[in-house]
Structures are given as structure tokens and as C-alpha cells.
């Protein structure tokens, strides 16, 4: 694949806010999407081929746009293909994988989190780590409609929007 082709690669992702599901494509180039969403120098993501639907209206399509800017700080989480997520390296700070239940406004997420064996407040501090952390083998449920389950390769969770994170063994 040439460098020019690599720079124009579009990846389809599902973005979730408190009220909407947004399915769109983002130009990732040679980097995984997780690098773009965790880039603190950019507050917005440019998305293409955007389809927007309300969460409470049975997934009825509300809008279609050729492009949109998405505010990173207002995203709750993003469902992404596994290839678009930089894996935590097993080392001093990411040596232990555990089951977690994450609650966000209107959502419950379950999956696997890679982090230090001893978890404390610093593990989840937004000032010390990337703004979005990764859950693998993850699923998401709308709290008001628990029969509806969403999933993908990985879920990137906005640390600033966390209500709780329950750590399993």
C-alpha cells in the first residue's frame, strides 16, 4: 500500500453521546483511531458519511450529512474495530487484565480492562492518562433498554464522563 493510500484510509466507527448514536467514518491514516481520539491537541474529530439517530426513538435515522465535527469531550464512548485501538503493553503500568462494569450517563458497558494489578485513584485520573481508555471484548447496553446490546472489537470510554467503574477479579 502506498503512503498516499495509507493517509486517506477511512474507518467506520459508532459514536455515542447521551442522546444520539452517530455512525461515521474518520480518516485515520497510518495511525490507529485510538491515537486520534486521545490526541489532546485537537478538541474535535472530522467525520465523513455521517448518520445520526436518536437513542430513544428506536434507532430511527434522523439526519445524514457528508461531514460533521464531533466534540470529543461530549462523546461518552466509541465502538471501534480492534485494529483501530492501540493495545496496552504489558509492563509496569498495564500488567493485569480484569473484567469491568462501567456506567456512563444512560449506558452500561462490560468488558476487559488492562491496567495495573493494584488499582487506585491514579489508575483512572484523567490528568495522568489518555482521555479515552480501552475496553476489549466489550458490550454496551442502553440502561433504559437493557435488552439492546451493542458491541464491536473494542470500546473507547471517555474518562471524564464516567459515573462508576466496578472492577472484577
mmCIF file of C-alpha atoms in Angstrom:
data_model
loop_
_atom_site.group_PDB
_atom_site.id
_atom_site.type_symbol
_atom_site.label_atom_id
_atom_site.label_comp_id
_atom_site.label_asym_id
_atom_site.label_seq_id
_atom_site.Cartn_x
_atom_site.Cartn_y
_atom_site.Cartn_z
ATOM 1 C CA UNK A 1 0.000 0.000 0.000
ATOM 2 C CA UNK A 2 1.416 3.372 -0.935
ATOM 3 C CA UNK A 3 1.856 6.195 1.544
ATOM 4 C CA UNK A 4 -0.870 8.220 -0.194
ATOM 5 C CA UNK A 5 -3.377 5.358 0.144
ATOM 6 C CA UNK A 6 -2.473 4.888 3.806
ATOM 7 C CA UNK A 7 -3.052 8.601 4.530
ATOM 8 C CA UNK A 8 -6.609 8.504 3.162
ATOM 9 C CA UNK A 9 -7.856 5.364 4.945
ATOM 10 C CA UNK A 10 -11.398 5.797 6.295
ATOM 11 C CA UNK A 11 -12.575 3.756 9.266
ATOM 12 C CA UNK A 12 -16.234 3.300 10.186
ATOM 13 C CA UNK A 13 -16.984 3.918 13.873
ATOM 14 C CA UNK A 14 -20.006 4.251 16.166
ATOM 15 C CA UNK A 15 -20.012 7.310 18.439
ATOM 16 C CA UNK A 16 -22.380 7.686 21.398
ATOM 17 C CA UNK A 17 -23.498 10.790 23.273
ATOM 18 C CA UNK A 18 -26.160 10.973 25.966
ATOM 19 C CA UNK A 19 -28.856 11.372 23.307
ATOM 20 C CA UNK A 20 -27.507 10.174 19.951
ATOM 21 C CA UNK A 21 -25.803 7.356 18.099
ATOM 22 C CA UNK A 22 -23.590 8.619 15.290
ATOM 23 C CA UNK A 23 -22.215 6.197 12.714
ATOM 24 C CA UNK A 24 -19.492 7.849 10.677
ATOM 25 C CA UNK A 25 -16.143 7.400 9.010
ATOM 26 C CA UNK A 26 -12.945 9.036 10.225
ATOM 27 C CA UNK A 27 -9.745 9.428 8.251
ATOM 28 C CA UNK A 28 -7.136 7.647 10.351
ATOM 29 C CA UNK A 29 -4.180 7.494 8.009
ATOM 30 C CA UNK A 30 -1.423 5.208 9.229
ATOM 31 C CA UNK A 31 -2.298 5.698 12.925
ATOM 32 C CA UNK A 32 -4.930 3.749 14.846
ATOM 33 C CA UNK A 33 -8.100 5.670 15.723
ATOM 34 C CA UNK A 34 -7.256 5.485 19.439
ATOM 35 C CA UNK A 35 -4.297 7.822 18.781
ATOM 36 C CA UNK A 36 -6.612 10.394 17.173
ATOM 37 C CA UNK A 37 -9.252 10.342 19.911
ATOM 38 C CA UNK A 38 -6.550 10.627 22.598
ATOM 39 C CA UNK A 39 -4.718 13.487 20.855
ATOM 40 C CA UNK A 40 -5.151 16.340 23.360
ATOM 41 C CA UNK A 41 -4.152 18.974 20.764
ATOM 42 C CA UNK A 42 -7.481 18.509 18.913
ATOM 43 C CA UNK A 43 -10.897 19.069 20.554
ATOM 44 C CA UNK A 44 -12.944 17.825 17.602
ATOM 45 C CA UNK A 45 -12.898 14.921 15.164
ATOM 46 C CA UNK A 46 -13.762 15.444 11.498
ATOM 47 C CA UNK A 47 -16.166 12.689 10.433
ATOM 48 C CA UNK A 48 -17.497 11.782 6.986
ATOM 49 C CA UNK A 49 -20.595 9.939 5.723
ATOM 50 C CA UNK A 50 -22.398 10.708 8.968
ATOM 51 C CA UNK A 51 -25.655 9.024 10.020
ATOM 52 C CA UNK A 52 -27.263 10.353 13.175
ATOM 53 C CA UNK A 53 -30.100 8.736 15.127
ATOM 54 C CA UNK A 54 -31.792 9.407 18.476
ATOM 55 C CA UNK A 55 -31.273 6.721 21.108
ATOM 56 C CA UNK A 56 -34.832 6.966 22.386
ATOM 57 C CA UNK A 57 -36.605 6.730 19.026
ATOM 58 C CA UNK A 58 -35.948 3.068 18.188
ATOM 59 C CA UNK A 59 -32.898 3.825 16.038
ATOM 60 C CA UNK A 60 -34.869 5.920 13.567
ATOM 61 C CA UNK A 61 -32.470 7.747 11.255
ATOM 62 C CA UNK A 62 -32.711 11.479 11.950
ATOM 63 C CA UNK A 63 -30.032 13.013 9.758
ATOM 64 C CA UNK A 64 -27.465 12.234 7.103
ATOM 65 C CA UNK A 65 -24.523 14.519 6.387
ATOM 66 C CA UNK A 66 -21.447 14.298 4.220
ATOM 67 C CA UNK A 67 -19.285 15.677 7.053
ATOM 68 C CA UNK A 68 -19.515 16.754 10.690
ATOM 69 C CA UNK A 69 -17.261 17.860 13.511
ATOM 70 C CA UNK A 70 -17.698 15.776 16.667
ATOM 71 C CA UNK A 71 -16.771 17.228 20.051
ATOM 72 C CA UNK A 72 -14.517 14.727 21.826
ATOM 73 C CA UNK A 73 -15.452 15.967 25.294
ATOM 74 C CA UNK A 74 -19.154 15.285 24.664
ATOM 75 C CA UNK A 75 -18.668 11.709 23.495
ATOM 76 C CA UNK A 76 -19.451 9.028 26.072
ATOM 77 C CA UNK A 77 -17.790 6.191 24.169
ATOM 78 C CA UNK A 78 -16.840 4.951 20.712
ATOM 79 C CA UNK A 79 -17.194 1.427 19.333
ATOM 80 C CA UNK A 80 -14.231 0.698 17.062
ATOM 81 C CA UNK A 81 -12.727 -2.255 15.213
ATOM 82 C CA UNK A 82 -9.948 -3.926 17.230
ATOM 83 C CA UNK A 83 -7.339 -2.951 14.626
ATOM 84 C CA UNK A 84 -8.066 0.729 15.387
ATOM 85 C CA UNK A 85 -7.081 0.516 19.046
ATOM 86 C CA UNK A 86 -3.532 0.690 20.319
ATOM 87 C CA UNK A 87 -3.193 -2.194 22.759
ATOM 88 C CA UNK A 88 -1.865 -1.554 26.240
ATOM 89 C CA UNK A 89 1.559 -3.027 26.588
ATOM 90 C CA UNK A 90 2.132 -5.444 29.402
ATOM 91 C CA UNK A 91 4.559 -3.566 31.560
ATOM 92 C CA UNK A 92 4.772 -1.747 34.828
ATOM 93 C CA UNK A 93 1.504 0.178 34.375
ATOM 94 C CA UNK A 94 -0.539 -2.308 32.346
ATOM 95 C CA UNK A 95 0.185 -5.738 33.703
ATOM 96 C CA UNK A 96 -3.202 -7.039 34.756
ATOM 97 C CA UNK A 97 -6.386 -7.659 32.787
ATOM 98 C CA UNK A 98 -9.707 -7.693 34.631
ATOM 99 C CA UNK A 99 -13.427 -7.686 33.990
ATOM 100 C CA UNK A 100 -15.113 -4.316 34.485
ATOM 101 C CA UNK A 101 -18.584 -2.818 34.523
ATOM 102 C CA UNK A 102 -18.590 0.855 33.555
ATOM 103 C CA UNK A 103 -21.563 3.165 33.995
ATOM 104 C CA UNK A 104 -21.942 6.313 31.930
ATOM 105 C CA UNK A 105 -24.986 8.598 31.626
ATOM 106 C CA UNK A 106 -27.656 6.306 30.153
ATOM 107 C CA UNK A 107 -25.303 3.367 29.425
ATOM 108 C CA UNK A 108 -23.694 0.317 30.991
ATOM 109 C CA UNK A 109 -20.541 -1.153 29.459
ATOM 110 C CA UNK A 110 -18.939 -4.501 30.222
ATOM 111 C CA UNK A 111 -15.577 -5.697 29.042
ATOM 112 C CA UNK A 112 -11.949 -6.287 29.882
ATOM 113 C CA UNK A 113 -9.620 -3.533 31.100
ATOM 114 C CA UNK A 114 -5.821 -3.722 31.079
ATOM 115 C CA UNK A 115 -4.244 -1.841 33.971
ATOM 116 C CA UNK A 116 -2.014 -2.115 36.997
ATOM 117 C CA UNK A 117 -2.623 -5.021 39.346
ATOM 118 C CA UNK A 118 -3.239 -2.642 42.245
ATOM 119 C CA UNK A 119 -5.901 -0.143 41.198
ATOM 120 C CA UNK A 120 -6.201 3.198 42.897
ATOM 121 C CA UNK A 121 -7.442 6.669 42.034
ATOM 122 C CA UNK A 122 -4.382 7.364 39.863
ATOM 123 C CA UNK A 123 -5.316 4.471 37.581
ATOM 124 C CA UNK A 124 -8.364 6.415 36.385
ATOM 125 C CA UNK A 125 -7.133 10.001 36.746
ATOM 126 C CA UNK A 126 -7.798 11.982 33.541
ATOM 127 C CA UNK A 127 -4.715 14.128 34.115
ATOM 128 C CA UNK A 128 -2.274 11.226 34.149
ATOM 129 C CA UNK A 129 -3.554 9.089 31.282
ATOM 130 C CA UNK A 130 -5.235 9.280 27.879
ATOM 131 C CA UNK A 131 -8.714 10.855 27.856
ATOM 132 C CA UNK A 132 -10.222 7.619 26.472
ATOM 133 C CA UNK A 133 -9.392 4.179 27.861
ATOM 134 C CA UNK A 134 -9.954 0.874 26.076
ATOM 135 C CA UNK A 135 -12.272 -2.000 26.903
ATOM 136 C CA UNK A 136 -11.793 -5.167 24.883
ATOM 137 C CA UNK A 137 -14.316 -7.982 24.404
ATOM 138 C CA UNK A 138 -16.814 -5.275 25.318
ATOM 139 C CA UNK A 139 -20.549 -4.732 25.045
ATOM 140 C CA UNK A 140 -22.718 -1.681 25.676
ATOM 141 C CA UNK A 141 -26.326 -1.516 26.834
ATOM 142 C CA UNK A 142 -28.693 1.410 26.919
ATOM 143 C CA UNK A 143 -29.678 1.478 30.606
ATOM 144 C CA UNK A 144 -33.341 2.187 29.834
ATOM 145 C CA UNK A 145 -33.474 -0.641 27.244
ATOM 146 C CA UNK A 146 -31.241 -3.410 28.672
ATOM 147 C CA UNK A 147 -32.356 -5.937 26.017
ATOM 148 C CA UNK A 148 -30.489 -3.934 23.351
ATOM 149 C CA UNK A 149 -26.807 -4.847 23.311
ATOM 150 C CA UNK A 150 -24.196 -3.134 21.144
ATOM 151 C CA UNK A 151 -20.703 -4.399 20.566
ATOM 152 C CA UNK A 152 -17.654 -4.350 18.412
ATOM 153 C CA UNK A 153 -13.984 -5.079 18.554
ATOM 154 C CA UNK A 154 -13.269 -2.541 21.273
ATOM 155 C CA UNK A 155 -14.898 0.334 23.113
ATOM 156 C CA UNK A 156 -13.038 3.559 23.886
ATOM 157 C CA UNK A 157 -14.526 5.154 27.025
ATOM 158 C CA UNK A 158 -14.323 8.867 27.865
ATOM 159 C CA UNK A 159 -12.784 9.065 31.377
ATOM 160 C CA UNK A 160 -14.372 12.460 32.030
ATOM 161 C CA UNK A 161 -17.881 11.047 31.543
ATOM 162 C CA UNK A 162 -17.512 8.070 33.912
ATOM 163 C CA UNK A 163 -20.123 7.636 36.610
ATOM 164 C CA UNK A 164 -18.558 4.475 38.056
ATOM 165 C CA UNK A 165 -16.187 1.671 37.199
ATOM 166 C CA UNK A 166 -16.613 -1.641 39.009
ATOM 167 C CA UNK A 167 -13.515 -3.820 38.925
ATOM 168 C CA UNK A 168 -13.786 -7.595 38.905
ATOM 169 C CA UNK A 169 -11.077 -10.138 39.531
#
